[in-house]
Amino acid sequence: MTKKKKFKENFLRNIPLLLMALPGIVYIFVLRYIPIYGIIIAFKDFRIHKNGFLYSLMTSKWVGFKNFEFLFKTQDAKIIFRNTIGYSLLFLFLGMIFQIIVALLLLEMTNRRTVKVYQTLIIFPHFLSMVIVAFFVYVFLAPNEGVINNMLMAMGFQKIEWYMEPKYWPYILTIVTLWKGTGYGSIMYLATITGFDQELYEAAVIDGATKWQQTTNITLPLLKPIISIMLILGLSNVLGADFGLFYQVPRNIPMLNPATNVIPTFVYRALMNMGNIVMPAAAGLLQSVAGFILIIVANTVVRMINPENSLF
Amino acid sequence: MYRNKWLILLVIAAMVLAAALTGCAKENPPTSGGDTGGDATDKPPGEPPKVEDLPMVDIIWYQIGEAPNGSDVMLEKLNEYLAEKIKVKLDLRWTEAGANYNEKMNVIINSGEYYDICFTSNWAAYYFELAPKGAFVALNDMLPQYGPELLKVITEDIWEGSRINGKNYAVPVLKDMAELAVLNVNVKYAEKYGIDYKKLGDDINLVTEALEKVSAEIQEDPNFIPIINYPVGGAHGQTALPYQQIIWPFGVAWDCKDPNFKPDYKVVNILETPELAELLNIIRGWNEAGYYNRDLMAPDTGRDFYTDGNWFLDWYGYFPYHEYSQSLSLGYKVDVVPTTPQKKTTASLTGAMHAIGVVSDHPERALMFLNLLNSDPVVRNFVGYGVEGVHYDLVDGKVSFGDRSPEERYSPWQAMLGNNTLLYLLENEPEDKWEFFHNYNNNAAISPILGFFPDRTNIDTELTVMNSIINEYERYLWNGAIDPKVKLPEYIQKIKEAGGDKVINELQTQLDAWLQTR
């Protein structure tokens, strides 16, 4: 049977299923794929024309990479890119370790009620807006009324000007991120581990394996595929950063910038008082393209090591 | 092969679809009134059109400010009047100020959504950003025919403020057309500590002395604030400097206190001037002495200092007679001390305007409406006060709210709506309010570079990077939260590295060219 014939047969047989998928395909094609065309705006000197957005888009002048220049022209470009990539990788790896640990700990609890309570408590921060988190952090770190400074002074230490010293902020931001994201992120691992074949563990117990040996020899190896998929997906966002975390939590204080300036905060400050839509588009495109390349590279590397663990 | 073919097909399909959509947008302009500007060509130019011949059209007007209570009732009545007068049905859409209005208009304008009139200014729906991009209709050719009253009501020097390359893209709202930074004084404390507050505007050292005296109050009332600073950062101090900005921080020297000042039209970085450093040092001193509200880096608690009433000074942007209205509504006496003469600048003349969108199908009818809004007291008082007898009563020609509670009143953001001098007076306002307005506007010191607005094209990248640096430093420099001795040189250095000299050269070239044409 030729390929063509086979395709036709398959097609005819699956018509009902294809019809069911059609609305979704049309939806994604119309709302997700066609608008991609609009990314050319990042390479244009956008002028507004009477005949509507698409006409304006088509007739605007091409300017090449001019709209990207502002990202690299600043003296801080090095710091901004270093911060963005550094924090992303740190949060990705550290977050993953903590999430797995929390998932493992939760699994060891036998009382279902306490598990529910713990789970709810650690997932809760995920639903808080960064603006509110910024208030929480301020309550702890405020120069005079802050909880931590009061504790330090009560113990006879000097108080610390948290909002003046960039050197503390990598730690503060990491703690906030872990506090906020660990509970929610651990759900994925919890669900995966719950799905593992229990007979493996029973067999191991009979052979006299300790909890630790069970974890290192059964759970972690079985988790490998999901870990590598999460890593590949996580890498795609390496040039992105949570705007709220880097803008709201450090209160946009210039002294902290060496530790807190990332691409989204820079773009926001650069364009906040303007009606420019082109430069943010350029910054967003750069982030997406970099993410896309990283996904492909990471996936290729993973596939070279072990094809089963790759995403595609 | 087989897979590649699919891919190519997909790309082609996407392109065809996109092209088709473009075509749609071109061929089907929304026609709410059934007329596409044909009336402009039928008449001999220069004559206002005859109302009987005009078709009825809808006009969509986006205005800044929260929708006032009873806006629907007002619109219904107003539309009856407008239908007769210029055959227009007005659809007035309010949007709250701040990020809301900005973002909304930005999306509407950039995406090409239909509207006829929108509020624009140098601080919201950025006129100088959007007009050069072609968002608004140039009015100059249409004005004699469709806006004759506008040319009479709004004087040439006001039109000049928003002119870009010889074209006006918006109708300025007549209000206080000069800017002035004043010190709002809570008189209660001035009297208590024996401070001659009227003199505070003469010398900034007097302000420091006064703050020192009055700060003794903190012993009695720990919540007392000698001088208010807002968490968003207020830079009214900038207007006290003997410089006129073009694009902050670049500008030319101009001492508005000296009527015989001869400007040298040399573009400088104002940050590098000794006057700015001195002022920042003084402000830093105020902060270190604890005169500002405590903990400037704290999140905005939304505390209403004015309602609390335990403050002494506030560096504030003036609106003529606001000392009267504030004293009345707050229940304690507030007075103002000007720190400079009032100034007419490009910014002060572009604080509120109405532009006609390039997407509008009947710009000339929109202009006719703006013409009426700014010259016909009936229309202006409709949008300003609502319906007489429903939202307010006229007692001896003045507006009285009677026993209507504040929730029952129709209260829009009045000053932004249109020619303010057409408004009825409120019952407690002095008779000479508009006279005072005219004097205030006419006696203003006029900026030497009034009407100059630079073209950003060649320096857009540099200015964008600088904007990021400015938003980093300004807020904390102007309230003394960071030490200017350390941070100001750092700030200046960063501006320089971001291309400060290139921007100065470019601005100088443009300014010289502009001076030639004057």
XYZ file of N, CA and C in Angstrom, chain A residues 77-306:
690
model
N 23.507 46.583 30.450
C 23.055 45.409 29.695
C 23.648 44.122 30.258
N 24.953 44.182 30.593
C 25.629 42.987 31.099
C 24.967 42.509 32.394
N 24.771 43.472 33.303
C 24.163 43.137 34.598
C 22.754 42.584 34.401
N 22.011 43.228 33.489
C 20.618 42.824 33.299
C 20.540 41.391 32.774
N 21.361 41.090 31.771
C 21.310 39.745 31.215
C 21.846 38.719 32.222
N 22.931 39.099 32.921
C 23.476 38.190 33.931
C 22.418 37.875 34.987
N 21.758 38.947 35.482
C 20.738 38.740 36.517
C 19.608 37.847 36.012
N 19.110 38.180 34.817
C 17.957 37.448 34.306
C 18.271 35.965 34.175
N 19.392 35.678 33.498
C 19.727 34.269 33.251
C 20.101 33.586 34.556
N 20.904 34.262 35.378
C 21.349 33.679 36.640
C 20.188 33.302 37.542
N 19.295 34.264 37.750
C 18.156 33.978 38.623
C 17.284 32.863 38.041
N 17.058 32.917 36.728
C 16.200 31.897 36.111
C 16.755 30.503 36.369
N 18.057 30.344 36.131
C 18.665 29.019 36.318
C 18.640 28.620 37.792
N 18.974 29.581 38.658
C 18.978 29.301 40.091
C 17.593 28.838 40.555
N 16.586 29.618 40.159
C 15.222 29.290 40.580
C 14.777 27.957 39.994
N 15.216 27.694 38.771
C 14.802 26.469 38.103
C 15.349 25.246 38.842
N 16.668 25.250 39.086
C 17.282 24.065 39.693
C 16.934 23.944 41.177
N 17.080 25.081 41.891
C 16.796 25.043 43.319
C 15.325 24.710 43.546
N 14.473 25.333 42.727
C 13.031 25.107 42.849
C 12.711 23.637 42.667
N 13.355 23.039 41.664
C 13.087 21.638 41.387
C 13.510 20.750 42.560
N 14.684 21.014 43.099
C 15.160 20.206 44.226
C 14.179 20.301 45.392
N 13.784 21.534 45.721
C 12.870 21.713 46.848
C 11.521 21.057 46.587
N 11.055 21.194 45.350
C 9.747 20.614 45.021
C 9.765 19.100 45.192
N 10.853 18.473 44.739
C 10.933 17.015 44.852
C 11.023 16.613 46.320
N 11.845 17.349 47.083
C 11.976 17.018 48.500
C 10.621 17.119 49.192
N 9.909 18.214 48.938
C 8.608 18.405 49.581
C 7.647 17.291 49.181
N 7.673 16.927 47.881
C 6.790 15.846 47.417
C 7.103 14.546 48.157
N 8.394 14.254 48.288
C 8.787 13.027 48.984
C 8.353 13.047 50.443
N 8.534 14.205 51.094
C 8.156 14.311 52.503
C 6.656 14.137 52.680
N 5.896 14.759 51.777
C 4.440 14.665 51.894
C 3.978 13.220 51.742
N 4.691 12.481 50.870
C 4.293 11.090 50.632
C 4.482 10.223 51.865
N 5.456 10.612 52.694
C 5.757 9.789 53.854
C 4.763 9.964 54.986
N 3.874 10.947 54.825
C 2.910 11.164 55.904
C 1.747 10.190 55.744
N 1.385 9.581 56.819
C 0.346 8.548 56.720
C -1.046 9.091 57.033
N -1.100 10.094 57.888
C -2.399 10.647 58.248
C -2.893 11.568 57.127
N -3.969 11.154 56.449
C -4.436 11.904 55.282
C -4.838 13.330 55.646
N -5.396 13.485 56.868
C -5.838 14.832 57.288
C -4.660 15.783 57.360
N -3.581 15.353 58.022
C -2.427 16.263 58.145
C -1.826 16.557 56.775
N -1.829 15.554 55.876
C -1.314 15.806 54.525
C -2.097 16.940 53.880
N -3.427 16.867 53.991
C -4.273 17.921 53.403
C -3.910 19.283 53.975
N -3.767 19.326 55.303
C -3.467 20.599 55.964
C -2.138 21.161 55.460
N -1.106 20.309 55.453
C 0.210 20.765 55.006
C 0.179 21.227 53.556
N -0.472 20.421 52.730
C -0.535 20.756 51.312
C -1.179 22.116 51.092
N -2.321 22.315 51.757
C -3.016 23.587 51.612
C -2.112 24.723 52.060
N -1.430 24.532 53.184
C -0.604 25.612 53.717
C 0.545 25.972 52.784
N 1.186 24.962 52.193
C 2.340 25.300 51.361
C 1.940 25.722 49.950
N 0.737 25.386 49.528
C 0.304 25.829 48.200
C -0.234 27.247 48.253
N -0.755 27.616 49.412
C -1.409 28.918 49.563
C -0.616 30.110 49.006
N 0.695 30.246 49.300
C 1.412 31.441 48.814
C 1.354 31.602 47.301
N 1.194 30.493 46.588
C 1.153 30.564 45.129
C 0.046 31.498 44.643
N -1.030 31.590 45.403
C -2.184 32.363 44.938
C -2.109 33.833 45.337
N -1.047 34.222 46.048
C -0.922 35.619 46.441
C -0.299 36.426 45.315
N -0.811 37.633 45.145
C -0.199 38.535 44.172
C 1.136 39.035 44.726
N 2.069 39.317 43.808
C 3.378 39.785 44.238
C 3.292 41.112 44.995
N 2.273 41.894 44.700
C 2.114 43.166 45.407
C 1.909 42.900 46.894
N 1.122 41.866 47.185
C 0.864 41.523 48.589
C 2.111 40.908 49.204
N 2.783 40.060 48.426
C 4.020 39.463 48.922
C 5.015 40.559 49.280
N 5.043 41.619 48.449
C 5.960 42.725 48.718
C 5.680 43.335 50.093
N 4.416 43.422 50.464
C 4.059 43.933 51.797
C 4.566 42.988 52.885
N 4.376 41.693 52.664
C 4.866 40.700 53.639
C 6.363 40.899 53.879
N 7.091 40.967 52.754
C 8.541 41.097 52.851
C 8.891 42.380 53.588
N 8.139 43.440 53.295
C 8.415 44.716 53.943
C 8.201 44.636 55.453
N 7.189 43.907 55.845
C 6.929 43.743 57.280
C 8.150 43.132 57.971
N 8.819 42.221 57.303
C 10.000 41.598 57.871
C 11.221 42.518 57.819
N 11.356 43.244 56.694
C 12.627 43.921 56.440
C 12.616 45.424 56.672
N 11.470 46.004 57.033
C 11.398 47.453 57.209
C 12.525 47.926 58.124
N 13.137 49.090 57.772
C 14.330 49.519 58.495
C 14.092 49.699 60.005
N 12.972 50.292 60.395
C 12.776 50.561 61.817
C 11.762 49.638 62.491
N 10.650 49.405 61.812
C 9.609 48.621 62.467
C 9.680 47.139 62.078
N 10.620 46.789 61.193
C 10.644 45.432 60.654
C 10.884 44.356 61.695
N 10.288 43.192 61.462
C 10.391 42.079 62.410
C 11.851 41.667 62.612
N 12.581 41.533 61.508
C 13.947 41.016 61.613
C 14.859 42.015 62.329
N 14.741 43.284 61.960
C 15.588 44.278 62.626
C 15.264 44.378 64.110
N 14.008 44.252 64.467
C 13.645 44.284 65.886
C 14.259 43.104 66.627
N 14.248 41.945 65.954
C 14.837 40.767 66.573
C 16.343 40.947 66.739
N 16.975 41.476 65.682
C 18.423 41.695 65.751
C 18.774 42.634 66.900
N 17.995 43.707 67.011
C 18.313 44.699 68.033
C 18.039 44.151 69.432
N 16.986 43.349 69.528
C 16.674 42.758 70.829
C 17.806 41.839 71.278
N 18.471 41.237 70.306
C 19.573 40.330 70.651
C 20.904 41.072 70.750
N 20.840 42.390 70.584
C 22.046 43.181 70.783
C 22.896 43.373 69.538
N 22.340 43.029 68.350
C 23.098 43.259 67.124
C 22.731 44.612 66.527
N 23.577 45.044 65.571
C 23.241 46.238 64.791
C 22.084 45.909 63.864
N 21.195 46.897 63.606
C 20.160 46.629 62.617
C 20.739 46.733 61.206
N 20.083 46.068 60.268
C 20.598 46.036 58.896
C 19.650 46.808 57.987
N 20.232 47.668 57.135
C 19.413 48.404 56.155
C 19.190 47.503 54.948
N 18.177 46.657 55.068
C 17.952 45.660 54.004
C 17.710 46.305 52.656
N 16.986 47.420 52.665
C 16.602 48.031 51.385
C 17.702 48.927 50.809
N 18.880 48.906 51.418
C 19.972 49.725 50.901
C 21.109 48.869 50.351
N 21.160 47.617 50.740
C 22.317 46.775 50.423
C 21.953 45.696 49.408
N 22.484 45.803 48.185
C 22.126 44.794 47.180
C 22.598 43.390 47.551
N 23.633 43.279 48.407
C 24.235 41.956 48.596
C 23.284 40.938 49.237
N 22.263 41.419 49.974
C 21.332 40.470 50.599
C 20.265 39.961 49.638
N 20.078 40.709 48.531
C 18.878 40.472 47.736
C 18.839 39.179 46.954
N 19.965 38.667 46.472
C 19.869 37.352 45.826
C 19.260 36.318 46.765
N 19.605 36.385 48.057
C 19.064 35.423 49.027
C 17.582 35.685 49.286
N 17.271 36.980 49.487
C 15.869 37.320 49.786
C 14.963 36.874 48.635
N 15.390 37.212 47.405
C 14.555 36.867 46.251
C 14.420 35.356 46.109
N 15.487 34.642 46.383
C 15.430 33.179 46.286
C 14.462 32.615 47.327
N 14.565 33.132 48.559
C 13.671 32.627 49.610
C 12.214 32.904 49.245
N 11.955 34.120 48.763
C 10.570 34.465 48.396
C 10.071 33.527 47.299
N 10.916 33.308 46.286
C 10.506 32.444 45.178
C 10.202 31.031 45.662
N 11.106 30.504 46.500
C 10.901 29.131 46.972
C 9.649 29.048 47.834
N 9.481 30.034 48.709
C 8.303 30.044 49.597
C 7.022 30.068 48.769
N 7.065 30.837 47.673
C 5.863 31.026 46.882
C 5.602 29.850 45.944
N 6.679 29.267 45.399
C 6.468 28.324 44.308
C 6.597 26.843 44.655
N 7.236 26.539 45.785
C 7.546 25.137 46.054
C 6.295 24.271 46.191
N 5.338 24.731 46.975
C 4.142 23.923 47.223
C 3.415 23.583 45.942
N 3.217 24.596 45.129
C 2.467 24.390 43.896
C 3.239 23.477 42.945
N 4.566 23.714 42.868
C 5.376 22.931 41.942
C 5.467 21.473 42.346
N 5.324 21.205 43.652
C 5.497 19.827 44.107
C 4.313 18.935 43.727
N 3.186 19.551 43.374
C 2.006 18.751 43.026
C 2.306 17.781 41.895
N 3.015 18.333 40.869
C 3.356 17.515 39.702
C 4.122 16.255 40.115
N 5.123 16.441 40.976
C 5.940 15.295 41.388
C 5.135 14.354 42.284
N 4.320 14.966 43.146
C 3.482 14.161 44.035
C 2.591 13.223 43.218
N 1.966 13.791 42.196
C 1.064 13.002 41.354
C 1.828 11.900 40.638
N 3.030 12.252 40.130
C 3.817 11.254 39.398
C 4.211 10.108 40.309
N 4.707 10.465 41.497
C 5.190 9.407 42.407
C 4.035 8.527 42.862
N 2.876 9.151 43.112
C 1.724 8.350 43.526
C 1.381 7.312 42.474
N 1.691 7.625 41.215
C 1.349 6.713 40.131
C 2.334 5.558 39.965
N 3.439 5.586 40.690
C 4.426 4.498 40.532
C 3.858 3.170 41.035
N 4.379 2.116 40.427
C 3.937 0.775 40.802
C 4.365 0.460 42.239
N 3.390 0.233 43.136
C 3.703 0.022 44.549
C 4.460 -1.289 44.781
N 4.317 -2.238 43.836
C 4.985 -3.533 44.010
C 6.501 -3.394 44.084
N 7.020 -2.374 43.358
C 8.459 -2.133 43.400
C 8.909 -1.866 44.824
N 8.123 -1.021 45.505
C 8.493 -0.661 46.880
C 8.330 -1.856 47.808
N 7.230 -2.618 47.600
C 6.992 -3.801 48.439
C 8.158 -4.787 48.306
N 8.580 -4.970 47.051
C 9.705 -5.880 46.816
C 10.959 -5.387 47.515
N 11.174 -4.062 47.437
C 12.366 -3.492 48.050
C 12.326 -3.658 49.554
N 11.131 -3.462 50.148
C 11.004 -3.598 51.597
C 11.345 -5.025 52.015
N 10.854 -5.998 51.214
C 11.127 -7.411 51.526
C 12.622 -7.683 51.481
N 13.304 -7.003 50.496
C 14.754 -7.187 50.403
C 15.508 -6.398 51.460
N 14.790 -5.662 52.296
C 15.434 -4.964 53.401
C 15.957 -3.578 53.068
N 15.402 -2.964 52.001
C 15.867 -1.625 51.644
C 15.315 -0.594 52.629
N 16.179 0.372 53.008
C 15.711 1.449 53.875
C 14.937 2.472 53.036
N 14.295 3.408 53.735
C 13.558 4.479 53.037
C 14.484 5.222 52.082
N 15.679 5.540 52.573
C 16.641 6.291 51.774
C 17.025 5.518 50.531
N 17.271 4.205 50.711
C 17.633 3.376 49.554
C 16.478 3.292 48.565
N 15.256 3.200 49.100
C 14.086 3.184 48.196
C 14.026 4.456 47.365
N 14.290 5.593 48.033
C 14.226 6.876 47.330
C 15.278 6.958 46.237
N 16.540 6.648 46.593
C 17.611 6.820 45.611
C 17.563 5.759 44.522
N 17.080 4.574 44.848
C 17.137 3.496 43.858
C 15.848 3.274 43.084
N 14.715 3.699 43.631
C 13.460 3.510 42.902
C 12.849 4.842 42.470
N 12.561 5.716 43.452
C 11.809 6.933 43.143
C 12.556 7.845 42.170
N 13.802 8.165 42.504
C 14.523 9.124 41.664
C 14.735 8.623 40.245
N 15.178 7.382 40.055
C 15.328 6.906 38.668
C 14.007 6.959 37.900
N 12.909 6.626 38.583
C 11.622 6.661 37.883
C 11.193 8.094 37.564
N 11.686 9.041 38.385
C 11.300 10.447 38.166
C 12.075 11.094 37.015
N 13.163 10.418 36.577
C 14.052 11.034 35.593
C 13.335 11.640 34.378
N 12.413 10.908 33.726
C 11.779 11.508 32.537
C 11.057 12.813 32.855
N 10.289 12.828 33.940
C 9.535 14.052 34.245
C 10.485 15.180 34.635
N 11.570 14.829 35.332
C 12.546 15.866 35.684
C 13.139 16.484 34.429
N 13.517 15.631 33.473
C 14.148 16.203 32.276
C 13.152 17.014 31.462
N 11.899 16.585 31.436
C 10.905 17.383 30.703
C 10.699 18.736 31.381
N 10.610 18.737 32.699
C 10.429 19.999 33.414
C 11.629 20.918 33.198
N 12.815 20.331 33.144
C 14.021 21.137 32.903
C 13.995 21.773 31.523
N 13.644 20.950 30.530
C 13.619 21.477 29.158
C 12.611 22.620 29.054
N 11.422 22.395 29.629
C 10.397 23.443 29.575
C 10.838 24.674 30.354
N 11.470 24.432 31.506
C 11.912 25.550 32.346
C 12.947 26.403 31.650
N 13.815 25.779 30.880
C 14.867 26.523 30.186
C 14.296 27.521 29.180
N 13.116 27.237 28.671
C 12.535 28.133 27.671
C 12.281 29.515 28.256
N 12.193 29.589 29.564
C 11.865 30.879 30.172
C 13.080 31.530 30.794
N 14.255 31.156 30.303
C 15.476 31.613 30.951
C 15.675 33.119 30.792
N 15.177 33.702 29.714
C 15.302 35.146 29.538
C 14.078 35.892 30.085
N 13.162 35.167 30.679
C 12.013 35.822 31.288
C 12.241 35.898 32.780
N 11.480 36.753 33.444
C 11.582 36.821 34.897
C 10.253 37.332 35.418
N 9.931 36.948 36.646
C 8.679 37.383 37.240
C 8.784 38.864 37.567
N 8.064 39.687 36.807
C 8.168 41.131 36.980
C 7.843 41.567 38.409
N 6.790 40.982 38.961
C 6.373 41.363 40.310
C 7.471 41.105 41.330
N 8.139 39.977 41.188
C 9.186 39.615 42.141
C 10.329 40.621 42.113
N 10.716 41.057 40.919
C 11.892 41.908 40.810
C 11.567 43.395 40.879
N 10.301 43.734 40.761
C 9.939 45.155 40.802
C 9.224 45.508 42.096
N 8.224 44.733 42.453
C 7.428 45.059 43.636
C 8.168 44.730 44.926
N 8.755 43.544 44.992
C 9.354 43.101 46.254
C 10.541 43.988 46.665
N 11.465 44.345 45.752
C 12.534 45.268 46.170
C 12.097 46.731 46.137
N 10.838 47.000 45.933
C 10.277 48.341 45.979
C 10.909 49.296 44.982
N 11.421 48.807 43.878
C 11.972 49.656 42.826
C 12.997 50.639 43.374
N 13.836 50.180 44.269
C 14.825 51.066 44.881
C 16.134 50.987 44.092
N 16.632 52.151 43.629
C 17.774 52.120 42.714
C 19.020 51.473 43.294
N 19.228 51.598 44.608
C 20.444 51.015 45.198
C 20.479 49.502 45.023
N 19.317 48.895 44.906
C 19.277 47.435 44.835
C 19.431 46.918 43.409
N 19.481 47.852 42.456
C 19.457 47.442 41.059
C 20.537 46.458 40.636
N 21.765 46.597 41.138
C 22.762 45.602 40.724
C 22.276 44.175 40.971
N 21.417 44.001 41.971
C 20.949 42.645 42.273
C 19.546 42.364 41.761
N 18.811 43.398 41.363
C 17.402 43.154 41.052
C 16.984 43.568 39.644
N 17.875 44.216 38.891
C 17.467 44.659 37.560
C 17.487 43.489 36.582
N 16.331 43.174 36.008
C 16.241 42.099 35.021
C 15.573 42.652 33.768
N 15.491 41.863 32.719
C 14.980 42.389 31.448
C 13.580 42.996 31.600
N 12.619 42.294 32.211
C 11.287 42.892 32.297
C 11.252 44.213 33.079
N 12.016 44.334 34.168
C 11.989 45.596 34.913
C 12.643 46.704 34.111
N 13.711 46.371 33.400
C 14.363 47.379 32.568
C 13.413 47.866 31.479
N 12.765 46.935 30.809
C 11.846 47.300 29.727
C 10.708 48.149 30.287
N 10.221 47.775 31.455
C 9.112 48.525 32.058
C 9.541 49.953 32.348
N 10.708 50.103 32.988
C 11.162 51.452 33.329
C 11.425 52.273 32.084
N 11.928 51.616 31.037
C 12.277 52.348 29.826
C 11.039 52.847 29.102
N 9.957 52.106 29.187
C 8.810 52.429 28.333
C 7.574 52.826 29.116
N 7.704 52.978 30.450
C 6.496 53.173 31.254
C 5.761 54.469 30.954
N 6.459 55.520 30.575
C 5.738 56.773 30.345
C 5.552 57.057 28.870
N 5.476 56.034 28.079
C 5.363 56.261 26.646
C 4.290 55.374 26.036
N 3.866 55.755 24.845
C 2.849 54.955 24.175
C 3.474 54.008 23.179
N 4.733 53.631 23.414
C 5.453 52.815 22.454
C 5.042 51.348 22.593
N 4.560 50.730 21.505
C 4.220 49.310 21.592
C 5.247 48.463 20.868
N 6.149 49.104 20.149
C 7.048 48.363 19.284
C 8.232 47.783 20.058
N 8.811 48.589 20.936
C 9.983 48.113 21.674
C 9.654 46.993 22.664
N 8.541 47.075 23.372
C 8.187 45.917 24.204
C 7.990 44.662 23.358
N 7.434 44.843 22.167
C 7.247 43.705 21.278
C 8.598 43.103 20.909
N 9.568 43.992 20.655
C 10.906 43.522 20.305
C 11.522 42.739 21.467
N 11.387 43.292 22.678
C 11.952 42.607 23.847
C 11.283 41.248 24.040
N 9.973 41.210 23.880
C 9.243 39.959 24.038
C 9.662 38.933 23.001
N 9.857 39.411 21.756
C 10.262 38.496 20.686
C 11.638 37.902 20.982
N 12.543 38.771 21.440
C 13.890 38.296 21.762
C 13.822 37.193 22.823
N 13.017 37.411 23.853
C 12.884 36.421 24.914
C 12.329 35.109 24.368
N 11.315 35.223 23.506
C 10.690 34.004 22.972
C 11.650 33.228 22.087
N 12.363 33.963 21.222
C 13.274 33.288 20.308
C 14.377 32.591 21.096
N 14.919 33.314 22.097
C 15.960 32.701 22.919
C 15.418 31.462 23.619
N 14.199 31.546 24.134
C 13.586 30.401 24.798
C 13.415 29.227 23.856
N 12.986 29.522 22.636
C 12.778 28.489 21.623
C 14.089 27.765 21.317
N 15.138 28.572 21.103
C 16.445 27.973 20.792
C 16.907 27.093 21.950
N 16.732 27.602 23.178
C 17.182 26.841 24.348
C 16.440 25.522 24.474
N 15.128 25.545 24.201
C 14.346 24.307 24.263
C 14.904 23.285 23.282
N 15.143 23.742 22.040
C 15.638 22.826 21.014
C 16.995 22.253 21.420
N 17.883 23.141 21.873
C 19.227 22.695 22.251
C 19.152 21.703 23.414
N 18.406 22.089 24.450
C 18.318 21.222 25.629
C 17.735 19.869 25.254
N 16.706 19.915 24.413
C 16.068 18.672 24.007
C 17.034 17.789 23.222
N 17.803 18.409 22.329
C 18.766 17.639 21.547
C 19.793 16.979 22.458
N 20.274 17.748 23.431
C 21.264 17.205 24.352
C 20.678 16.015 25.110
N 19.465 16.205 25.622
C 18.826 15.127 26.377
C 18.633 13.900 25.485
N 18.251 14.139 24.234
C 17.991 13.017 23.340
C 19.280 12.252 23.043
N 20.388 13.000 22.972
C 21.658 12.348 22.719
C 22.046 11.442 23.886
N 21.727 11.896 25.108
C 22.075 11.090 26.279
C 21.120 9.916 26.423
N 19.847 10.215 26.397
C 18.858 9.156 26.540
C 17.569 9.560 25.824
